């Protein structure tokens, strides 16, 4: 989850090339990988509709922001960004852009974004992107005087605008496998912004994966808020889907995001452990370590079940690493509950942990519980859990020094001359000098040390 825009979006090459003088569109993306995938699909859709890509928000004719509602902070950030873009354009003497909000905030706030304060021209929700070319063309034509256009609401089918096909994020090509979520964890806004869970057909997923391979890609990341709950008409579950994707010739690696602890059952982990193409870096958010709080969050597992899942993964998935998310300060969380979270973090030994303070989301069920943990208590707990994770990670990292790993080259390191960024199958990042690095190729690297969350080493 990102509060900064996800930078470095390698945009689609434009086919057909936009006509000279075509209006330009700039897209900025916040939130999760699902938004990254959607933004790429939107860019391709608008390209086909004859709009050109704009790389500069100060000069583009249309500015679209694909947004996230998961925490209050993420929404504020976008609203102040809109104000900032407006001011910058004014100061630079540019005319106002057609300003559009897409994604989860569009779905959650809709009409409210077009009021006096925000003055957004175009608001399009997550299931409605196919309407963008028409709406944007109309908005450009009526520039200035036209009213705002708001198109939101979920559709029954898992409708997608055409997939972006080749869209590498860290060398992995994103393939969204379903929309929405049916779990309704009480703190979470996603089931309301993204809608109910609707699956993409297995044939469509496989077509997308084959298209990635045909275009030279070797790795896919299967995406969804709850991929492990994938189920196609009682015929195929996520384990079955993984097996089918793994059979695609030419594909080397499969990653997936996000798994839900409840659905990481033993049979699925057996498949993950036995299928060499499935990468053993598992992101399974635990959220907290107290059964009382887990029940109030409606997470559908207990601490003991979560720990069993982790232990089973360590048994059957070679080289597995575990990453997760933690929320501190959920309504009613006591010091004793929080101590349970700390002990969970210690017990699991996460490679990577994303920690958040609870943010009350209007419309999410936990609003009824009241937001009763004081802000400074939340802050202190956040700092404590992060400090503990740092300690846990240092110990994990120190044990890796001297080992030799297989790692896939991603790209030349930005700050270290001659070094490349590589990633292991279990999601560890390592910097190593490579004489003539080839992105996507696997190298053997010896771990020499570590800094922050990254290792450095030598190719052997
Ligand atoms: N579908 C995934 C993740 C959803 S959102 C899952 O079920 O695990 C990503 C992360 O944001 C969550 O794992 C949670 O840790 C955090 N999050 C979600 N809602 C939040 C809220 N209201 N306040 C603080 N953190 C939240
Ligand atoms: Fe939100 Fe829970 Fe669904 Fe994840 S599983 S998206 S946390 S409701
Ligand atoms: Fe944010 Fe929506 Fe993704 S709320 S986390 S962008 S599903």
mmCIF file of N, CA and C in Angstrom, residues 201-269:
data_model
loop_
_atom_site.group_PDB
_atom_site.id
_atom_site.type_symbol
_atom_site.label_atom_id
_atom_site.label_comp_id
_atom_site.label_asym_id
_atom_site.label_seq_id
_atom_site.Cartn_x
_atom_site.Cartn_y
_atom_site.Cartn_z
ATOM 1 N N UNK A 201 -12.600 -15.294 -15.665
ATOM 2 C CA UNK A 201 -12.652 -16.691 -16.102
ATOM 3 C C UNK A 201 -11.240 -17.253 -16.252
ATOM 4 N N UNK A 202 -11.047 -18.517 -15.879
ATOM 5 C CA UNK A 202 -9.715 -19.129 -16.009
ATOM 6 C C UNK A 202 -9.157 -18.981 -17.425
ATOM 7 N N UNK A 203 -10.007 -19.149 -18.440
ATOM 8 C CA UNK A 203 -9.505 -19.057 -19.828
ATOM 9 C C UNK A 203 -8.941 -17.659 -20.095
ATOM 10 N N UNK A 204 -9.607 -16.629 -19.552
ATOM 11 C CA UNK A 204 -9.137 -15.256 -19.769
ATOM 12 C C UNK A 204 -7.818 -15.027 -19.032
ATOM 13 N N UNK A 205 -7.708 -15.592 -17.832
ATOM 14 C CA UNK A 205 -6.455 -15.457 -17.074
ATOM 15 C C UNK A 205 -5.315 -16.130 -17.847
ATOM 16 N N UNK A 206 -5.591 -17.341 -18.335
ATOM 17 C CA UNK A 206 -4.543 -18.073 -19.054
ATOM 18 C C UNK A 206 -4.156 -17.343 -20.337
ATOM 19 N N UNK A 207 -5.146 -16.754 -21.021
ATOM 20 C CA UNK A 207 -4.827 -15.965 -22.217
ATOM 21 C C UNK A 207 -3.890 -14.818 -21.873
ATOM 22 N N UNK A 208 -4.166 -14.152 -20.754
ATOM 23 C CA UNK A 208 -3.322 -13.016 -20.369
ATOM 24 C C UNK A 208 -1.902 -13.489 -20.061
ATOM 25 N N UNK A 209 -1.806 -14.627 -19.380
ATOM 26 C CA UNK A 209 -0.482 -15.147 -19.035
ATOM 27 C C UNK A 209 0.269 -15.528 -20.317
ATOM 28 N N UNK A 210 -0.441 -16.167 -21.250
ATOM 29 C CA UNK A 210 0.210 -16.544 -22.514
ATOM 30 C C UNK A 210 0.659 -15.302 -23.283
ATOM 31 N N UNK A 211 -0.137 -14.237 -23.208
ATOM 32 C CA UNK A 211 0.235 -12.999 -23.907
ATOM 33 C C UNK A 211 1.511 -12.411 -23.306
ATOM 34 N N UNK A 212 1.640 -12.524 -21.980
ATOM 35 C CA UNK A 212 2.861 -12.048 -21.317
ATOM 36 C C UNK A 212 4.067 -12.811 -21.856
ATOM 37 N N UNK A 213 3.928 -14.141 -21.936
ATOM 38 C CA UNK A 213 5.040 -14.974 -22.415
ATOM 39 C C UNK A 213 5.347 -14.652 -23.880
ATOM 40 N N UNK A 214 4.277 -14.506 -24.691
ATOM 41 C CA UNK A 214 4.474 -14.223 -26.120
ATOM 42 C C UNK A 214 5.236 -12.917 -26.314
ATOM 43 N N UNK A 215 5.053 -11.969 -25.378
ATOM 44 C CA UNK A 215 5.725 -10.679 -25.499
ATOM 45 C C UNK A 215 7.090 -10.686 -24.813
ATOM 46 N N UNK A 216 7.551 -11.849 -24.378
ATOM 47 C CA UNK A 216 8.895 -11.940 -23.810
ATOM 48 C C UNK A 216 8.956 -11.941 -22.298
ATOM 49 N N UNK A 217 7.817 -11.866 -21.619
ATOM 50 C CA UNK A 217 7.830 -11.884 -20.149
ATOM 51 C C UNK A 217 8.016 -13.296 -19.618
ATOM 52 N N UNK A 218 8.567 -13.380 -18.422
ATOM 53 C CA UNK A 218 8.792 -14.710 -17.833
ATOM 54 C C UNK A 218 8.094 -14.897 -16.505
ATOM 55 N N UNK A 219 7.608 -13.783 -15.950
ATOM 56 C CA UNK A 219 7.074 -13.869 -14.593
ATOM 57 C C UNK A 219 5.740 -13.139 -14.512
ATOM 58 N N UNK A 220 4.764 -13.747 -13.818
ATOM 59 C CA UNK A 220 3.502 -13.048 -13.570
ATOM 60 C C UNK A 220 3.245 -12.964 -12.070
ATOM 61 N N UNK A 221 2.539 -11.908 -11.677
ATOM 62 C CA UNK A 221 2.011 -11.813 -10.318
ATOM 63 C C UNK A 221 0.493 -11.858 -10.423
ATOM 64 N N UNK A 222 -0.112 -12.910 -9.882
ATOM 65 C CA UNK A 222 -1.568 -13.018 -9.889
ATOM 66 C C UNK A 222 -2.097 -12.130 -8.776
ATOM 67 N N UNK A 223 -3.015 -11.242 -9.137
ATOM 68 C CA UNK A 223 -3.429 -10.187 -8.225
ATOM 69 C C UNK A 223 -4.889 -10.265 -7.832
ATOM 70 N N UNK A 224 -5.152 -9.925 -6.585
ATOM 71 C CA UNK A 224 -6.517 -9.758 -6.100
ATOM 72 C C UNK A 224 -6.440 -9.386 -4.629
ATOM 73 N N UNK A 225 -7.516 -8.850 -4.053
ATOM 74 C CA UNK A 225 -7.502 -8.540 -2.627
ATOM 75 C C UNK A 225 -7.471 -9.818 -1.817
ATOM 76 N N UNK A 226 -7.872 -10.898 -2.429
ATOM 77 C CA UNK A 226 -8.059 -12.132 -1.694
ATOM 78 C C UNK A 226 -7.864 -13.302 -2.649
ATOM 79 N N UNK A 227 -6.709 -13.391 -3.290
ATOM 80 C CA UNK A 227 -6.549 -14.366 -4.378
ATOM 81 C C UNK A 227 -6.795 -15.802 -3.928
ATOM 82 N N UNK A 228 -6.458 -16.084 -2.669
ATOM 83 C CA UNK A 228 -6.585 -17.476 -2.220
ATOM 84 C C UNK A 228 -8.050 -17.895 -2.098
ATOM 85 N N UNK A 229 -8.985 -16.937 -2.194
ATOM 86 C CA UNK A 229 -10.410 -17.291 -2.184
ATOM 87 C C UNK A 229 -10.945 -17.476 -3.607
ATOM 88 N N UNK A 230 -10.061 -17.449 -4.599
ATOM 89 C CA UNK A 230 -10.509 -17.612 -5.986
ATOM 90 C C UNK A 230 -11.282 -18.920 -6.133
ATOM 91 N N UNK A 231 -12.404 -18.851 -6.802
ATOM 92 C CA UNK A 231 -13.208 -20.056 -7.020
ATOM 93 C C UNK A 231 -14.045 -19.846 -8.262
ATOM 94 N N UNK A 232 -13.815 -20.684 -9.285
ATOM 95 C CA UNK A 232 -14.564 -20.544 -10.531
ATOM 96 C C UNK A 232 -15.649 -21.612 -10.603
ATOM 97 N N UNK A 233 -16.884 -21.203 -10.411
ATOM 98 C CA UNK A 233 -18.050 -22.079 -10.560
ATOM 99 C C UNK A 233 -17.906 -23.445 -9.907
ATOM 100 N N UNK A 234 -17.331 -23.501 -8.741
ATOM 101 C CA UNK A 234 -17.195 -24.790 -8.061
ATOM 102 C C UNK A 234 -16.286 -25.779 -8.784
ATOM 103 N N UNK A 235 -15.654 -25.334 -9.884
ATOM 104 C CA UNK A 235 -14.819 -26.274 -10.646
ATOM 105 C C UNK A 235 -13.345 -26.106 -10.317
ATOM 106 N N UNK A 236 -12.961 -24.869 -10.042
ATOM 107 C CA UNK A 236 -11.535 -24.581 -9.940
ATOM 108 C C UNK A 236 -11.306 -23.621 -8.783
ATOM 109 N N UNK A 237 -10.408 -24.000 -7.869
ATOM 110 C CA UNK A 237 -10.058 -23.076 -6.795
ATOM 111 C C UNK A 237 -8.666 -22.501 -7.079
ATOM 112 N N UNK A 238 -8.105 -21.771 -6.107
ATOM 113 C CA UNK A 238 -6.838 -21.104 -6.378
ATOM 114 C C UNK A 238 -5.704 -22.106 -6.610
ATOM 115 N N UNK A 239 -5.732 -23.214 -5.867
ATOM 116 C CA UNK A 239 -4.686 -24.229 -6.065
ATOM 117 C C UNK A 239 -4.761 -24.754 -7.502
ATOM 118 N N UNK A 240 -5.996 -24.996 -7.981
ATOM 119 C CA UNK A 240 -6.181 -25.492 -9.344
ATOM 120 C C UNK A 240 -5.728 -24.461 -10.371
ATOM 121 N N UNK A 241 -6.034 -23.196 -10.086
ATOM 122 C CA UNK A 241 -5.623 -22.134 -11.005
ATOM 123 C C UNK A 241 -4.094 -22.050 -11.077
ATOM 124 N N UNK A 242 -3.452 -22.115 -9.915
ATOM 125 C CA UNK A 242 -1.981 -22.073 -9.897
ATOM 126 C C UNK A 242 -1.408 -23.191 -10.760
ATOM 127 N N UNK A 243 -1.990 -24.384 -10.627
ATOM 128 C CA UNK A 243 -1.502 -25.532 -11.388
ATOM 129 C C UNK A 243 -1.653 -25.276 -12.885
ATOM 130 N N UNK A 244 -2.803 -24.701 -13.280
ATOM 131 C CA UNK A 244 -3.012 -24.431 -14.712
ATOM 132 C C UNK A 244 -2.062 -23.350 -15.218
ATOM 133 N N UNK A 245 -1.879 -22.293 -14.434
ATOM 134 C CA UNK A 245 -0.978 -21.220 -14.870
ATOM 135 C C UNK A 245 0.452 -21.764 -14.980
ATOM 136 N N UNK A 246 0.808 -22.636 -14.042
ATOM 137 C CA UNK A 246 2.170 -23.195 -14.052
ATOM 138 C C UNK A 246 2.430 -24.016 -15.312
ATOM 139 N N UNK A 247 1.352 -24.519 -15.945
ATOM 140 C CA UNK A 247 1.551 -25.329 -17.151
ATOM 141 C C UNK A 247 1.811 -24.489 -18.400
ATOM 142 N N UNK A 248 1.682 -23.172 -18.297
ATOM 143 C CA UNK A 248 1.918 -22.330 -19.482
ATOM 144 C C UNK A 248 3.395 -22.412 -19.865
ATOM 145 N N UNK A 249 3.642 -22.886 -21.070
ATOM 146 C CA UNK A 249 5.028 -23.051 -21.538
ATOM 147 C C UNK A 249 5.732 -21.711 -21.615
ATOM 148 N N UNK A 250 6.971 -21.674 -21.184
ATOM 149 C CA UNK A 250 7.759 -20.450 -21.319
ATOM 150 C C UNK A 250 7.666 -19.550 -20.100
ATOM 151 N N UNK A 251 6.671 -19.799 -19.253
ATOM 152 C CA UNK A 251 6.558 -18.993 -18.035
ATOM 153 C C UNK A 251 7.513 -19.574 -16.992
ATOM 154 N N UNK A 252 8.294 -18.677 -16.349
ATOM 155 C CA UNK A 252 9.280 -19.187 -15.397
ATOM 156 C C UNK A 252 8.811 -19.073 -13.946
ATOM 157 N N UNK A 253 8.106 -17.991 -13.627
ATOM 158 C CA UNK A 253 7.794 -17.747 -12.216
ATOM 159 C C UNK A 253 6.385 -17.190 -12.027
ATOM 160 N N UNK A 254 5.771 -17.618 -10.913
ATOM 161 C CA UNK A 254 4.434 -17.117 -10.550
ATOM 162 C C UNK A 254 4.502 -16.595 -9.114
ATOM 163 N N UNK A 255 4.097 -15.344 -8.937
ATOM 164 C CA UNK A 255 3.919 -14.818 -7.581
ATOM 165 C C UNK A 255 2.444 -14.487 -7.417
ATOM 166 N N UNK A 256 2.004 -14.255 -6.203
ATOM 167 C CA UNK A 256 0.604 -13.850 -6.019
ATOM 168 C C UNK A 256 0.443 -12.967 -4.791
ATOM 169 N N UNK A 257 -0.582 -12.125 -4.843
ATOM 170 C CA UNK A 257 -0.879 -11.130 -3.801
ATOM 171 C C UNK A 257 -2.374 -10.873 -3.779
ATOM 172 N N UNK A 258 -3.056 -10.818 -2.705
ATOM 173 C CA UNK A 258 -2.663 -11.151 -1.362
ATOM 174 C C UNK A 258 -3.334 -12.455 -0.956
ATOM 175 N N UNK A 259 -2.639 -13.255 -0.187
ATOM 176 C CA UNK A 259 -3.254 -14.468 0.340
ATOM 177 C C UNK A 259 -3.914 -14.168 1.676
ATOM 178 N N UNK A 260 -5.047 -14.812 1.928
ATOM 179 C CA UNK A 260 -5.708 -14.657 3.226
ATOM 180 C C UNK A 260 -5.364 -15.882 4.077
ATOM 181 N N UNK A 261 -4.949 -15.639 5.335
ATOM 182 C CA UNK A 261 -4.514 -16.762 6.173
ATOM 183 C C UNK A 261 -5.542 -17.896 6.233
ATOM 184 N N UNK A 262 -6.819 -17.556 6.252
ATOM 185 C CA UNK A 262 -7.832 -18.592 6.382
ATOM 186 C C UNK A 262 -7.850 -19.534 5.178
ATOM 187 N N UNK A 263 -7.518 -19.000 4.000
ATOM 188 C CA UNK A 263 -7.590 -19.821 2.791
ATOM 189 C C UNK A 263 -6.260 -20.458 2.426
ATOM 190 N N UNK A 264 -5.234 -20.209 3.226
ATOM 191 C CA UNK A 264 -3.936 -20.856 2.980
ATOM 192 C C UNK A 264 -3.972 -22.234 3.618
ATOM 193 N N UNK A 265 -4.837 -23.080 3.101
ATOM 194 C CA UNK A 265 -4.998 -24.390 3.733
ATOM 195 C C UNK A 265 -3.887 -25.338 3.270
ATOM 196 N N UNK A 266 -3.841 -26.483 3.913
ATOM 197 C CA UNK A 266 -2.690 -27.360 3.694
ATOM 198 C C UNK A 266 -2.574 -27.818 2.250
ATOM 199 N N UNK A 267 -3.712 -28.116 1.614
ATOM 200 C CA UNK A 267 -3.646 -28.608 0.238
ATOM 201 C C UNK A 267 -3.049 -27.538 -0.688
ATOM 202 N N UNK A 268 -3.431 -26.274 -0.446
ATOM 203 C CA UNK A 268 -2.878 -25.187 -1.261
ATOM 204 C C UNK A 268 -1.370 -25.070 -1.027
ATOM 205 N N UNK A 269 -0.969 -25.157 0.228
ATOM 206 C CA UNK A 269 0.473 -25.029 0.495
ATOM 207 C C UNK A 269 1.249 -26.220 -0.061
#
